[in-house]
Short mmCIF file of C-alpha atoms in Angstrom, two decimals:
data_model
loop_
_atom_site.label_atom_id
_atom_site.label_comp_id
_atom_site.label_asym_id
_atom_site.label_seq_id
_atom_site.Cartn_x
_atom_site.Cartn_y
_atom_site.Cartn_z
CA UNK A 1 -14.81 12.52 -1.81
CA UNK A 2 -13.62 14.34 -4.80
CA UNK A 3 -10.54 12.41 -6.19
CA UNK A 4 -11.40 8.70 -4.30
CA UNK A 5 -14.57 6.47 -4.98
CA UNK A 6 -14.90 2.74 -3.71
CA UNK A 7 -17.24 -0.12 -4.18
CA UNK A 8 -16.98 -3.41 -1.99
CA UNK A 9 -17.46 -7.48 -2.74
CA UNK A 10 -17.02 -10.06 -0.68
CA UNK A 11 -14.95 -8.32 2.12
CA UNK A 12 -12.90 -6.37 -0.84
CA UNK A 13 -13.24 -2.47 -1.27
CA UNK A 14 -11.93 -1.55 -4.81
CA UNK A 15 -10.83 2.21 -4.48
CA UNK A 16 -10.55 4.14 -7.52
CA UNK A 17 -8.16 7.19 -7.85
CA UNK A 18 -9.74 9.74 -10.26
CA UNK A 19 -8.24 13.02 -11.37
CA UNK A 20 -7.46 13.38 -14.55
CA UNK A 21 -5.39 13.37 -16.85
CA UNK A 22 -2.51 11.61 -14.69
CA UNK A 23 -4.34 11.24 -10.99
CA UNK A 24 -1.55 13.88 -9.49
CA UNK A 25 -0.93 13.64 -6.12
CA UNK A 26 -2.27 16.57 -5.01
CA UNK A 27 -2.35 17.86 -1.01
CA UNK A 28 -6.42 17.30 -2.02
CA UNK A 29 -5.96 13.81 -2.66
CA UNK A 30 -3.40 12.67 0.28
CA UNK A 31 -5.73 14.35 2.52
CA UNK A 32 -8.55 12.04 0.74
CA UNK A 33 -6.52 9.01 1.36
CA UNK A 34 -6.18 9.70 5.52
CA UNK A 35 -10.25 9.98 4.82
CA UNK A 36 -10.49 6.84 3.02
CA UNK A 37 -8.27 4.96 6.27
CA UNK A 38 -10.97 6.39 8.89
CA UNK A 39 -14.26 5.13 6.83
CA UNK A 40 -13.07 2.15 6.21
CA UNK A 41 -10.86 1.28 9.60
CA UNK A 42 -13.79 0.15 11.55
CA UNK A 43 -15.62 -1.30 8.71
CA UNK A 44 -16.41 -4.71 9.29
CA UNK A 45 -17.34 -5.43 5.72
CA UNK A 46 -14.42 -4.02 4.36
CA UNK A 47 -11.26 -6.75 5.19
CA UNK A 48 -8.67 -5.45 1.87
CA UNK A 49 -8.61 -2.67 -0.07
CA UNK A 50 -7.33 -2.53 -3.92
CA UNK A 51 -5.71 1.16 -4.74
CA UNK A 52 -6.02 2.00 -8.60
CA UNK A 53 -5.81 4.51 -10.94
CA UNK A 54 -8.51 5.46 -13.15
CA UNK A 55 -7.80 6.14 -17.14
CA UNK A 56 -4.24 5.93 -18.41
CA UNK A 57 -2.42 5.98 -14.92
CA UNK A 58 -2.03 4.39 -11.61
CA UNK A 59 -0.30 8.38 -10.92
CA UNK A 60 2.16 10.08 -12.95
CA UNK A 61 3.65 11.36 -9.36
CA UNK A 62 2.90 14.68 -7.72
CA UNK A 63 0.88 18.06 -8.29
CA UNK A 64 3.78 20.24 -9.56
CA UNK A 65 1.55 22.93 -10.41
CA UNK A 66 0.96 23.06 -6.21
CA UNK A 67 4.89 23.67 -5.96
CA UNK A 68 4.57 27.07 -7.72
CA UNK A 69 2.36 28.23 -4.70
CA UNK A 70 4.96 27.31 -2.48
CA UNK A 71 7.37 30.35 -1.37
CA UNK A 72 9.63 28.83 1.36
CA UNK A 73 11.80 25.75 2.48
CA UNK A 74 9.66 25.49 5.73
CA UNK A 75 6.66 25.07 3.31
CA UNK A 76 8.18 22.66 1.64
CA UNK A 77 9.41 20.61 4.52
CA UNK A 78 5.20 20.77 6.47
CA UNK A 79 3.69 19.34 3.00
CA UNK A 80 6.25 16.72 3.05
CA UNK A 81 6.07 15.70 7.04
CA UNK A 82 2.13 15.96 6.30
CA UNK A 83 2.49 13.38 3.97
CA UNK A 84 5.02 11.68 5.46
CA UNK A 85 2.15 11.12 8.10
CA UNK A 86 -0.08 10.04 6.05
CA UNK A 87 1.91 7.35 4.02
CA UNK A 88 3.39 5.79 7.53
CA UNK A 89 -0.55 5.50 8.73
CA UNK A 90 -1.44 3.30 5.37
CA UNK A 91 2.00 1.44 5.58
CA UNK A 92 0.96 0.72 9.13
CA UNK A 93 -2.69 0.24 8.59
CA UNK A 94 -4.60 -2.96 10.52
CA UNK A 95 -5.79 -3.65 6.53
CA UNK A 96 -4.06 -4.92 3.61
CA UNK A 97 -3.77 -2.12 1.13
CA UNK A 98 -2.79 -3.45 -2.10
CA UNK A 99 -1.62 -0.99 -5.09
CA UNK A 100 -2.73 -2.27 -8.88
CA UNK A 101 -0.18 -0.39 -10.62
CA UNK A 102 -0.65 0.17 -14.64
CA UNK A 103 0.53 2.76 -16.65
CA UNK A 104 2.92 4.42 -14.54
CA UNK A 105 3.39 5.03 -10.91
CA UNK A 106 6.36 7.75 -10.40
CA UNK A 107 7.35 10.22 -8.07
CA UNK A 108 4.68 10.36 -5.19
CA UNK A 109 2.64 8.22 -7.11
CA UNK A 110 5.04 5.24 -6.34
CA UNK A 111 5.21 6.80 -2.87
CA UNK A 112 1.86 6.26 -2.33
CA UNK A 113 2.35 2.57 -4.02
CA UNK A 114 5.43 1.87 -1.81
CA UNK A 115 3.87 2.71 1.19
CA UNK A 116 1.05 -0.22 0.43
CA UNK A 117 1.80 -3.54 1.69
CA UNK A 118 1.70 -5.29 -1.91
CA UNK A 119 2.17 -3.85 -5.29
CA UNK A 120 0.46 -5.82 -8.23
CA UNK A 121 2.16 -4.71 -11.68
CA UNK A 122 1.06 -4.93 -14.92
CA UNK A 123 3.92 -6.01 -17.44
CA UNK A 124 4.93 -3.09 -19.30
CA UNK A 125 4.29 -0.35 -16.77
CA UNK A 126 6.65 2.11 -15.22
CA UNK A 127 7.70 2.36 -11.80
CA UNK A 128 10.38 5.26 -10.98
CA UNK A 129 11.17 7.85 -8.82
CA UNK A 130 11.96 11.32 -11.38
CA UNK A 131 12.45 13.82 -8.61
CA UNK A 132 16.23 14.74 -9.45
CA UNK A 133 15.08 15.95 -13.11
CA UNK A 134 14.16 18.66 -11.57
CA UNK A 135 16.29 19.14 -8.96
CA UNK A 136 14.32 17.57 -6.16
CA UNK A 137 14.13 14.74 -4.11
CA UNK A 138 11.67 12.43 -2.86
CA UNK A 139 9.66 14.14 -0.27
CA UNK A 140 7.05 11.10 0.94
CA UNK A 141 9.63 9.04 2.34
CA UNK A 142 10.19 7.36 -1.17
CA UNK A 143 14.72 8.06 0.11
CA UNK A 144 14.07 5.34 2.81
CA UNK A 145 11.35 2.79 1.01
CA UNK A 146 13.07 2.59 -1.34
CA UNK A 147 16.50 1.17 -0.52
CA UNK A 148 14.15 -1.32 2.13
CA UNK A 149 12.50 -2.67 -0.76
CA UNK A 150 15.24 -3.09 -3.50
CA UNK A 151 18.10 -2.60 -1.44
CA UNK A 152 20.64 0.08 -1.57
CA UNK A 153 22.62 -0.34 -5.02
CA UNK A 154 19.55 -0.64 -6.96
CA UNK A 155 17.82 2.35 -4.81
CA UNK A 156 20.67 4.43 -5.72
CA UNK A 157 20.37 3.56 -9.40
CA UNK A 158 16.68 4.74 -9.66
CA UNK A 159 17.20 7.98 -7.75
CA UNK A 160 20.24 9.20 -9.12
CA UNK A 161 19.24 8.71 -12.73
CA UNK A 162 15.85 9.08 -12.50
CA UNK A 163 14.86 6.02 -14.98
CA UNK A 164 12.34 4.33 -14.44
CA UNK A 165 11.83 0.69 -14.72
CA UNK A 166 9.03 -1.75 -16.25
CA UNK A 167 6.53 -3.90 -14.06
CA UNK A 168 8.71 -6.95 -14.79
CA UNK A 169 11.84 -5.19 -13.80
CA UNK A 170 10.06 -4.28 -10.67
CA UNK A 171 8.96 -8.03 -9.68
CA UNK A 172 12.34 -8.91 -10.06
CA UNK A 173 14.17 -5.93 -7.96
CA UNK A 174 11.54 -6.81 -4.89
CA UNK A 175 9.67 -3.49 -5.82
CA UNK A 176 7.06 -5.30 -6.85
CA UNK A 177 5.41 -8.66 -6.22
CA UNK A 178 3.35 -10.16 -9.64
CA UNK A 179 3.15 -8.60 -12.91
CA UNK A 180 0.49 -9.60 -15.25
CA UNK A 181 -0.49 -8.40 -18.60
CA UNK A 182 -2.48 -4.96 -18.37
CA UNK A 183 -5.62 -6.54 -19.34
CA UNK A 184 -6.25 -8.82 -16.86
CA UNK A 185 -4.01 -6.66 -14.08
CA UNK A 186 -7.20 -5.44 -12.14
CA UNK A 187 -8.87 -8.49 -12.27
CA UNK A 188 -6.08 -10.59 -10.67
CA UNK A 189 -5.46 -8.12 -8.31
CA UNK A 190 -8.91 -8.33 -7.07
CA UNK A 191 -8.81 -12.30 -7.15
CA UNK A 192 -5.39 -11.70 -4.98
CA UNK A 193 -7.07 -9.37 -2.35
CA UNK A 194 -10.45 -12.06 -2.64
CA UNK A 195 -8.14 -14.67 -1.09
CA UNK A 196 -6.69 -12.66 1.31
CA UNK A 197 -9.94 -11.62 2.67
CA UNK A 198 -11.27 -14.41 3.49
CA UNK A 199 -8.43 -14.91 6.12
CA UNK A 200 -8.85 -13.92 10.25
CA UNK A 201 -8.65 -10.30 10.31
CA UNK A 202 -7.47 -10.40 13.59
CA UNK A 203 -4.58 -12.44 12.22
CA UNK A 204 -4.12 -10.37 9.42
CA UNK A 205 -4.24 -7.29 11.76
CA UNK A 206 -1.27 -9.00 14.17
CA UNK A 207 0.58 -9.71 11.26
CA UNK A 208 0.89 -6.52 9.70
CA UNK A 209 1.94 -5.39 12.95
CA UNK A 210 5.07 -7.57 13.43
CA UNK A 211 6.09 -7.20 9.57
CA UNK A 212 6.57 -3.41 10.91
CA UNK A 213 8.60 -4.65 13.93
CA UNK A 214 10.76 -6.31 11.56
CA UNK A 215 11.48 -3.40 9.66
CA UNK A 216 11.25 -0.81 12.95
CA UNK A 217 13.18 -3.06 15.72
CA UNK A 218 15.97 -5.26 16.32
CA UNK A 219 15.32 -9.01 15.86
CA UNK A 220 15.56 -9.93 19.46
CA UNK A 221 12.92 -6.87 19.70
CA UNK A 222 10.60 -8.34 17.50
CA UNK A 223 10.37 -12.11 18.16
CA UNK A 224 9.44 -10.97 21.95
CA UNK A 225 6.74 -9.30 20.71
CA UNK A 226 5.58 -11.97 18.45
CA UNK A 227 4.90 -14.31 21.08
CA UNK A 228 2.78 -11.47 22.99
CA UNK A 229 0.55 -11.19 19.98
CA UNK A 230 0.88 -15.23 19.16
CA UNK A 231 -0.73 -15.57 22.67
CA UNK A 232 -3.52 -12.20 22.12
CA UNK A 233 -4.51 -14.17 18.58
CA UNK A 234 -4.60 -17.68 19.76
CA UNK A 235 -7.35 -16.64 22.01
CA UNK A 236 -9.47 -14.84 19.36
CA UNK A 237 -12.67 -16.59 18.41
CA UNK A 238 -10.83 -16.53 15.14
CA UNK A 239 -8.43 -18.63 16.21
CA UNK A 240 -10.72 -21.36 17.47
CA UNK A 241 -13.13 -21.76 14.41
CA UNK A 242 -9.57 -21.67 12.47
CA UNK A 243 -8.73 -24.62 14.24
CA UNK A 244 -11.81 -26.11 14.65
CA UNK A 245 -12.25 -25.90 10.61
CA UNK A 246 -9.07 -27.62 10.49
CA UNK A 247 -9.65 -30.49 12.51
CA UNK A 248 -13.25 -30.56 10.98
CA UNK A 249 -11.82 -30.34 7.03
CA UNK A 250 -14.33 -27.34 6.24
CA UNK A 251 -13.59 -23.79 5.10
CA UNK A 252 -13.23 -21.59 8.23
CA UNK A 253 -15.81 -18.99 8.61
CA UNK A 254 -13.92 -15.73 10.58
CA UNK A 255 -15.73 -12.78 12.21
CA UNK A 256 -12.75 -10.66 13.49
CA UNK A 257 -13.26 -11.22 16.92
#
């Protein structure tokens, strides 16, 4: 891939945006993110996977150099319900997809953040959503994360005057969930996603799927569908050494089966 490199340790892959100066969402490097789900979906090494930018950035939002090759609405609307597509795979992804966010992640770069299922901050960067500066809007979805995240007085805040706010504002509006100072940010991101790893991925799998029935469904909706998949995971082999580890007092040892 052009824009996306990875390395992985100890079930982690540590995915590195890269195109400088500000790692611009560009159509480029949405489509290299959909690439980066299907390597790494049936990739039994790879349990968690840490987004983050490379240089000064996490990303400084979208390409808006690609909007001046744009001629109609219709256009407009296909790039957006492309990436629309794209963003609703990773939020719904069987992996945890964790965003290190320094620097600044705005417009479609907090888009892409938002749609991750944690957001690591570091202290002093900047988390906003510019669009209506120049007379846009959101186009990733970032309208209805938003408000789900912060809730709606607060979402209406940072859309309609387009300020952003600082890592530790972010931890305390729900936007984000730890801030740390930018120095050791990747570092205790990684030692986050370490310790999730080394959970069942079946379990972690199961769960990501019911947090989205919380947010898609109606509660009596969701808690039926819990105890399907609390029956489907009790039977794993996951399951049983999790138990079995318990009963024994040792560290499990989980194969995703």
């Amino acid at each position: 891939m052009e824009f996306l490199s990875w390395t992985v340790e100890d079930h982690v892959a540590k995915v590195t945006i890269n195109r400088p100066p500000a790692n611009a969402l560009s159509r480029a490097l949405i489509v290299e993110v959909n690439e980066l789900m299907d390597a790494v979906e049936n990739d039994d090494s790879v349990r968690v996977i840490v987004l983050h930018g490379e240089g000064r950035f996490f990303s400084a939002g979208a390409d808006i150099k690609e909007f001046t090759q744009i001629k109609t609405g219709e256009e407009f609307s296909a790039l957006a319900a492309s990436g629309q597509e794209i963003f609703e795979r990773l939020e719904r992804f069987s992996k945890p997809f964790i965003a290190s966010i320094h620097g600044a992640a705005l417009g479609g770069g907090l888009e892409l953040a938002m749609s991750c299922h944690m957001r690591i901050v570091s202290e002093n960067a900047k988390l906003g959503l510019p669009e209506l500066q120049l007379g846009l809007i959101p186009g990733f979805a970032g309208t209805q994360r938003l408000p789900r995240l912060v809730g709606m007085p607060k979402a209406a805040e940072m859309l309609l005057t387009s300020e952003p706010i600082s890592g530790l504002e972010a931890v305390k509006w729900g936007l984000a969930n730890r801030a740390y100072a930018e120095e050791e940010l990747l570092a205790k991101t990684m030692e986050l996603a370490t310790k999730i790893a080394k959970k069942s991925p079946v379990a972690m799998k199961a769960a990501i799927e019911m947090l989205q029935y919380a947010k898609t469904y109606a509660y009596n909706e969701g808690v039926k569908a819990e105890a399907q998949s609390f029956g489907t995971v009790f039977i794993s082999e996951d399951a049983q050494e999790g138990i079995s580890a318990f009963i024994e007092k040792r560290e499990p040892l989980f194969k995703g089966k």
